[in-house]
Short mmCIF file of C-alpha atoms and ligand atoms in Angstrom, two decimals:
data_model
loop_
_atom_site.label_atom_id
_atom_site.label_comp_id
_atom_site.label_asym_id
_atom_site.label_seq_id
_atom_site.Cartn_x
_atom_site.Cartn_y
_atom_site.Cartn_z
CA MET A 1 2.15 -13.10 18.64
CA THR A 2 4.75 -10.51 17.63
CA SER A 3 8.25 -11.77 17.01
CA ALA A 4 11.51 -10.50 15.66
CA ILE A 5 11.87 -10.98 11.93
CA PRO A 6 13.50 -14.31 11.02
CA THR A 7 17.28 -14.38 11.22
CA SER A 8 17.35 -15.62 7.60
CA THR A 9 16.58 -12.04 6.54
CA PRO A 10 19.22 -9.92 8.33
CA LEU A 11 19.06 -7.36 5.50
CA ILE A 12 15.62 -6.07 6.39
CA GLY A 13 16.48 -6.18 10.08
CA SER A 14 19.12 -3.54 9.40
CA LEU A 15 16.73 -0.91 8.02
CA ASP A 16 16.84 1.84 10.63
CA LEU A 17 14.01 4.03 9.23
CA LEU A 18 11.54 1.14 9.38
CA ARG A 19 10.28 -0.87 12.33
CA ILE A 20 9.52 -4.34 11.07
CA GLU A 21 7.83 -7.11 13.05
CA SER A 22 6.46 -10.42 11.93
CA LEU A 23 3.17 -11.70 13.30
CA GLY A 24 2.98 -15.20 11.88
CA ALA A 25 2.31 -14.88 8.15
CA VAL A 26 1.80 -11.10 8.38
CA LEU A 27 4.67 -8.62 8.36
CA HIS A 28 4.11 -5.21 9.94
CA VAL A 29 6.27 -2.55 8.30
CA ARG A 30 6.14 0.80 10.10
CA MET A 31 7.78 3.96 8.75
CA ASN A 32 9.79 5.25 11.67
CA ARG A 33 10.69 8.94 11.17
CA PRO A 34 8.03 10.45 13.44
CA ALA A 35 10.04 13.62 14.17
CA LYS A 36 9.84 14.41 10.43
CA ARG A 37 6.25 13.11 10.14
CA ASN A 38 7.61 10.13 8.17
CA ALA A 39 8.60 12.45 5.31
CA ILE A 40 10.20 10.26 2.64
CA ASN A 41 13.87 11.04 2.06
CA ASP A 42 16.19 9.09 -0.25
CA ALA A 43 17.15 6.70 2.54
CA LEU A 44 13.52 5.90 3.42
CA VAL A 45 12.52 5.26 -0.19
CA ALA A 46 15.55 2.95 -0.58
CA GLN A 47 14.67 1.14 2.65
CA LEU A 48 11.05 0.64 1.57
CA HIS A 49 12.36 -0.79 -1.70
CA THR A 50 14.74 -3.15 0.10
CA ALA A 51 12.09 -4.29 2.58
CA PHE A 52 9.51 -5.13 -0.07
CA VAL A 53 12.01 -6.89 -2.34
CA ASN A 54 13.32 -8.97 0.57
CA LEU A 55 10.16 -10.07 2.37
CA PRO A 56 10.99 -12.99 4.64
CA GLU A 57 10.05 -16.52 3.63
CA GLY A 58 6.51 -17.43 4.74
CA ILE A 59 5.11 -13.89 4.73
CA ARG A 60 1.70 -13.84 2.99
CA ALA A 61 0.55 -10.27 3.63
CA VAL A 62 2.01 -6.95 4.82
CA VAL A 63 0.56 -4.14 6.93
CA LEU A 64 2.16 -0.74 6.27
CA SER A 65 1.75 2.09 8.78
CA GLY A 66 3.49 5.20 10.09
CA GLU A 67 4.87 5.87 13.56
CA GLY A 68 3.79 9.03 15.42
CA GLU A 69 1.01 11.51 14.68
CA HIS A 70 0.84 11.07 10.91
CA PHE A 71 1.06 8.33 8.30
CA CYS A 72 3.35 10.32 6.01
CA ALA A 73 4.11 13.96 5.11
CA GLY A 74 5.25 13.06 1.57
CA LEU A 75 8.53 13.98 -0.04
CA ASP A 76 11.22 15.22 2.34
CA LEU A 77 11.33 18.79 1.05
CA SER A 78 14.72 19.45 2.67
CA GLU A 79 16.40 17.21 0.05
CA LEU A 80 14.87 18.92 -2.96
CA SER A 81 16.69 22.18 -3.45
CA GLU A 82 19.77 21.35 -5.52
CA ARG A 83 18.46 18.70 -7.91
CA SER A 84 18.91 19.12 -11.68
CA ALA A 85 16.19 17.97 -14.10
CA ALA A 86 18.13 14.80 -14.88
CA GLU A 87 18.60 14.06 -11.19
CA GLY A 88 14.89 14.71 -10.69
CA ILE A 89 14.02 11.98 -13.18
CA VAL A 90 16.34 9.49 -11.50
CA HIS A 91 14.85 10.43 -8.12
CA SER A 92 11.27 9.98 -9.32
CA ARG A 93 12.21 6.65 -10.89
CA SER A 94 13.62 5.48 -7.55
CA TRP A 95 10.18 6.09 -6.00
CA HIS A 96 8.55 4.26 -8.89
CA ALA A 97 10.85 1.26 -8.34
CA ALA A 98 10.09 1.16 -4.61
CA PHE A 99 6.33 1.61 -4.92
CA GLU A 100 6.20 -0.92 -7.77
CA GLN A 101 7.53 -3.46 -5.25
CA VAL A 102 4.67 -2.51 -2.94
CA GLN A 103 1.93 -2.70 -5.59
CA ARG A 104 3.26 -5.49 -7.77
CA GLY A 105 5.51 -7.33 -5.38
CA LYS A 106 5.04 -10.67 -3.72
CA VAL A 107 2.08 -10.26 -1.37
CA PRO A 108 -0.88 -7.92 -0.79
CA VAL A 109 -0.29 -4.84 1.34
CA VAL A 110 -2.82 -3.26 3.72
CA ALA A 111 -2.10 0.39 4.54
CA VAL A 112 -3.20 1.69 7.94
CA LEU A 113 -3.62 5.47 7.64
CA HIS A 114 -3.89 8.20 10.24
CA GLY A 115 -3.25 11.93 10.36
CA ALA A 116 -1.62 13.42 7.26
CA VAL A 117 -1.56 11.26 4.14
CA VAL A 118 -0.21 13.92 1.84
CA GLY A 119 1.79 14.26 -1.36
CA GLY A 120 4.13 11.30 -1.67
CA GLY A 121 2.42 9.80 1.38
CA LEU A 122 -0.78 9.49 -0.65
CA GLU A 123 1.25 8.13 -3.56
CA LEU A 124 2.59 5.42 -1.25
CA ALA A 125 -0.84 4.67 0.20
CA SER A 126 -2.28 4.38 -3.31
CA SER A 127 0.31 1.70 -4.13
CA CYS A 128 -1.18 -0.53 -1.42
CA HIS A 129 -4.03 -2.93 -2.07
CA VAL A 130 -6.35 -2.16 0.83
CA ARG A 131 -6.47 1.11 2.78
CA VAL A 132 -7.86 1.41 6.32
CA ALA A 133 -8.18 5.01 7.52
CA GLU A 134 -8.53 6.08 11.13
CA SER A 135 -10.91 9.02 11.68
CA SER A 136 -7.96 11.43 12.06
CA THR A 137 -6.85 10.78 8.46
CA TYR A 138 -6.75 13.59 5.92
CA TYR A 139 -5.60 13.51 2.32
CA ALA A 140 -4.01 16.26 0.24
CA LEU A 141 -1.75 16.80 -2.74
CA PRO A 142 0.11 20.03 -1.89
CA GLU A 143 2.49 19.61 -4.83
CA GLY A 144 0.76 22.46 -6.67
CA GLN A 145 1.37 24.83 -3.76
CA ARG A 146 5.02 23.70 -3.50
CA GLY A 147 5.70 24.25 -7.21
CA LEU A 148 6.01 20.53 -7.87
CA PHE A 149 4.19 17.72 -9.64
CA VAL A 150 3.58 14.24 -8.29
CA GLY A 151 6.61 12.01 -8.91
CA GLY A 152 5.94 8.82 -6.97
CA GLY A 153 3.42 7.26 -9.32
CA GLY A 154 0.50 9.42 -8.16
CA SER A 155 -0.65 10.49 -11.60
CA ALA A 156 -0.95 6.86 -12.68
CA ARG A 157 -2.41 5.40 -9.48
CA ILE A 158 -4.56 8.06 -7.80
CA PRO A 159 -6.88 8.71 -10.79
CA ARG A 160 -7.54 4.96 -10.85
CA LEU A 161 -8.90 5.29 -7.30
CA ILE A 162 -10.78 8.60 -7.44
CA GLY A 163 -10.82 9.76 -11.09
CA VAL A 164 -8.84 12.43 -12.92
CA ALA A 165 -11.31 15.23 -12.06
CA ARG A 166 -10.98 14.78 -8.28
CA MET A 167 -7.20 14.57 -8.44
CA THR A 168 -7.11 17.67 -10.66
CA ASP A 169 -9.20 19.54 -8.08
CA MET A 170 -6.94 18.38 -5.20
CA MET A 171 -3.81 19.51 -7.03
CA LEU A 172 -5.13 22.81 -8.38
CA THR A 173 -7.05 24.04 -5.35
CA GLY A 174 -5.28 22.32 -2.44
CA ARG A 175 -8.53 20.59 -1.48
CA VAL A 176 -8.23 18.37 1.59
CA TYR A 177 -10.45 15.31 2.06
CA ASP A 178 -11.15 14.04 5.56
CA ALA A 179 -11.45 10.34 6.42
CA LYS A 180 -15.18 10.07 5.68
CA GLU A 181 -14.89 11.98 2.42
CA GLY A 182 -11.90 9.84 1.49
CA LEU A 183 -13.99 6.73 2.01
CA ALA A 184 -16.80 8.13 -0.13
CA VAL A 185 -14.51 8.98 -3.06
CA GLY A 186 -12.47 5.77 -2.92
CA LEU A 187 -9.25 6.82 -1.20
CA SER A 188 -9.82 4.18 1.47
CA GLN A 189 -12.01 1.10 1.68
CA TYR A 190 -12.52 1.33 5.47
CA VAL A 191 -12.77 4.03 8.14
CA VAL A 192 -12.33 3.10 11.81
CA ALA A 193 -12.08 5.02 15.07
CA ASP A 194 -8.76 6.56 16.06
CA GLY A 195 -6.45 3.96 17.57
CA LYS A 196 -8.31 1.06 15.92
CA GLY A 197 -6.59 1.08 12.54
CA LEU A 198 -3.87 -1.40 13.29
CA GLU A 199 -6.26 -3.94 14.78
CA LYS A 200 -8.46 -3.71 11.66
CA GLY A 201 -5.47 -3.75 9.30
CA LEU A 202 -3.97 -6.83 10.95
CA TRP A 203 -7.33 -8.60 10.95
CA LEU A 204 -7.72 -7.93 7.21
CA ALA A 205 -4.12 -8.98 6.52
CA GLU A 206 -4.63 -12.24 8.41
CA ARG A 207 -7.68 -12.99 6.27
CA ILE A 208 -5.71 -12.18 3.11
CA ALA A 209 -2.86 -14.43 4.30
CA GLN A 210 -5.24 -17.39 4.48
CA ASN A 211 -6.20 -17.14 0.78
CA ALA A 212 -4.53 -19.36 -1.79
CA PRO A 213 -1.30 -17.56 -2.78
CA LEU A 214 -2.16 -17.97 -6.46
CA SER A 215 -5.54 -16.26 -5.98
CA ASN A 216 -3.82 -13.36 -4.21
CA PHE A 217 -1.29 -13.24 -7.04
CA ALA A 218 -4.11 -13.06 -9.60
CA VAL A 219 -5.82 -10.24 -7.70
CA MET A 220 -2.57 -8.26 -7.42
CA HIS A 221 -1.13 -8.87 -10.86
CA ALA A 222 -3.91 -9.89 -13.24
CA LEU A 223 -6.87 -7.83 -12.02
CA PRO A 224 -5.39 -4.30 -12.40
CA ARG A 225 -3.86 -5.18 -15.78
CA ILE A 226 -7.15 -6.64 -17.04
CA ALA A 227 -8.96 -3.51 -15.81
CA ASP A 228 -6.59 -1.48 -18.02
CA MET A 229 -7.26 -3.63 -21.11
CA GLY A 230 -10.02 -3.40 -23.68
CA GLN A 231 -12.90 -5.74 -22.87
CA ASP A 232 -12.07 -8.37 -25.48
CA ASP A 233 -8.42 -8.72 -24.43
CA GLY A 234 -9.44 -8.49 -20.79
CA LEU A 235 -11.92 -11.33 -21.02
CA PHE A 236 -9.34 -13.54 -22.72
CA ALA A 237 -6.69 -12.72 -20.11
CA GLU A 238 -9.25 -13.44 -17.38
CA SER A 239 -9.93 -16.91 -18.81
CA LEU A 240 -6.23 -17.71 -18.82
CA MET A 241 -5.75 -16.55 -15.24
CA ALA A 242 -8.90 -18.35 -14.06
CA ALA A 243 -7.77 -21.62 -15.65
CA ILE A 244 -4.32 -21.36 -14.06
CA ALA A 245 -5.78 -20.55 -10.64
CA GLN A 246 -8.34 -23.34 -10.62
CA GLY A 247 -5.82 -25.91 -11.89
CA ASP A 248 -3.63 -25.34 -8.84
CA GLU A 249 -3.52 -28.23 -6.33
CA GLY A 250 -4.28 -25.82 -3.47
CA ALA A 251 -7.47 -24.65 -5.19
CA LYS A 252 -8.63 -28.24 -5.74
CA THR A 253 -8.09 -29.03 -2.04
CA ARG A 254 -10.03 -25.91 -1.01
CA MET A 255 -12.96 -26.83 -3.28
CA ARG A 256 -13.02 -30.41 -1.93
CA ASP A 257 -12.92 -29.03 1.63
CA PHE A 258 -16.01 -26.95 0.91
CA LEU A 259 -17.91 -29.74 -0.83
CA GLU A 260 -17.14 -32.16 2.02
CA GLY A 261 -18.21 -29.66 4.70
CA ARG A 262 -14.74 -28.79 6.05
CA ALA A 263 -14.60 -25.16 4.88
CA GLY A 264 -16.52 -22.15 6.22
CA LYS A 265 -19.58 -20.77 4.42
CA VAL A 266 -19.85 -17.18 3.30
CA LYS A 267 -21.44 -15.29 6.21
CA LYS A 268 -23.10 -11.89 6.42
CA GLN A 269 -20.75 -9.63 8.45
C1 LIG W 1 9.07 17.89 6.97
C2 LIG W 1 8.02 17.54 6.08
C3 LIG W 1 8.36 17.32 4.71
C4 LIG W 1 7.18 17.82 8.04
N1 LIG W 1 9.66 17.45 4.35
N2 LIG W 1 10.34 18.00 6.55
N3 LIG W 1 4.72 17.52 1.67
C5 LIG W 1 4.14 18.62 2.19
O1 LIG W 1 4.07 19.66 1.58
C6 LIG W 1 3.66 18.50 3.62
C7 LIG W 1 4.52 19.33 4.52
N4 LIG W 1 4.25 19.06 5.93
C8 LIG W 1 3.16 19.58 6.56
O2 LIG W 1 2.29 20.20 5.99
C9 LIG W 1 3.08 19.32 8.03
O3 LIG W 1 4.39 19.05 8.53
C10 LIG W 1 2.15 18.14 8.42
C11 LIG W 1 0.70 18.55 8.18
C12 LIG W 1 2.48 16.86 7.65
C13 LIG W 1 2.34 17.80 9.94
O4 LIG W 1 2.16 18.98 10.71
P1 LIG W 1 2.70 19.00 12.21
O5 LIG W 1 2.27 20.30 12.81
O6 LIG W 1 2.31 17.74 12.91
O7 LIG W 1 4.32 18.93 12.11
P2 LIG W 1 5.36 20.08 11.70
O8 LIG W 1 5.67 20.91 12.93
O9 LIG W 1 4.92 20.82 10.51
O10 LIG W 1 6.63 19.23 11.28
C14 LIG W 1 7.47 18.59 12.24
C15 LIG W 1 8.84 18.50 11.64
O11 LIG W 1 8.79 17.68 10.46
C16 LIG W 1 9.36 19.86 11.18
O12 LIG W 1 10.79 19.83 11.30
P3 LIG W 1 11.53 20.48 12.59
O13 LIG W 1 12.99 20.20 12.33
O14 LIG W 1 11.16 21.95 12.55
O15 LIG W 1 10.99 19.77 13.81
C17 LIG W 1 9.01 19.89 9.72
O16 LIG W 1 9.85 20.75 8.97
C18 LIG W 1 9.26 18.44 9.34
N5 LIG W 1 8.51 18.06 8.15
N6 LIG W 1 6.88 17.51 6.76
C19 LIG W 1 10.60 17.79 5.25
N7 LIG W 1 7.45 16.97 3.82
C20 LIG W 1 7.84 12.00 -5.29
S1 LIG W 1 7.19 13.52 -5.40
C21 LIG W 1 6.19 13.77 -4.00
C22 LIG W 1 5.93 15.23 -3.85
C23 LIG W 1 5.43 15.58 -2.51
O17 LIG W 1 5.25 14.74 -1.64
S2 LIG W 1 5.11 17.22 -2.25
C24 LIG W 1 4.35 17.30 -0.69
C25 LIG W 1 5.36 17.48 0.40
#
């Protein structure tokens, strides 16, 4: 059941460029600038930062989506014209800070994509942990055509999803991937029919919310770091994380529940 966000978090209730609703342990954060195709201006990036830093107590997963015809048109180009190089660095770092809170914040984030997922919109989507794309989704990095470079973490995150060669092609040639192609190259993990993205995203987020918080933490924080390490260091880091996770009281209860027949089996879907 949808409800207003808890009154203990008035700060996130005041964010006018986001529509935020809690559905039990899942928080739905919707970018709400449809007239500008959810283009990310300074205020929206600051509000995303604030929302993800101040997730209400009890939230175990987030669904991020965009209001209107498109997920996100990227950087608000109307704010770009008068920036000096130094101001450009500060601006890019403000995106990094916000998207870091999405990727390495408190809980996993499921992005529900539709329409344009372009430029900074793709940078934001690539900060999320699971991406569900409706059939209408298309992906592009028009920075090259606009005389820009990615500045919202795209050069670090997107090659980790699709490889440097594909991102190079997107940026140099303006190549656009549709939803099916995006699935094939790794831009999303799911494609669903138009209008079905939110249902799928919420279903996935509810499953994520039922996991042990420490396991979710390990997947968000240990897994990508281990994947960036050399194998020897990675295996050692994995052992540490595994030992911490399995020593947790919650994990012991879950294992007992399975052994005593109280927990569900793995089922073919
Ligand atoms: C915008 C923006 C924007 C729309 N900044 N105002 N991003 C881009 O290069 C993508 C630019 N946008 C587009 O290509 C198209 O707008 C879309 C394909 C996303 C959507 O098309 P459509 O036909 O649905 O909408 P529209 O008519 O183009 O736009 C509606 C309004 O939104 C219009 O304003 P209006 O006042 O005339 O109604 C557009 O000007 C406005 N709008 N997109 C500002 N991006 C950290 S670095 C990241 C670097 C980047 O992201 S570069 C890529 C930027």
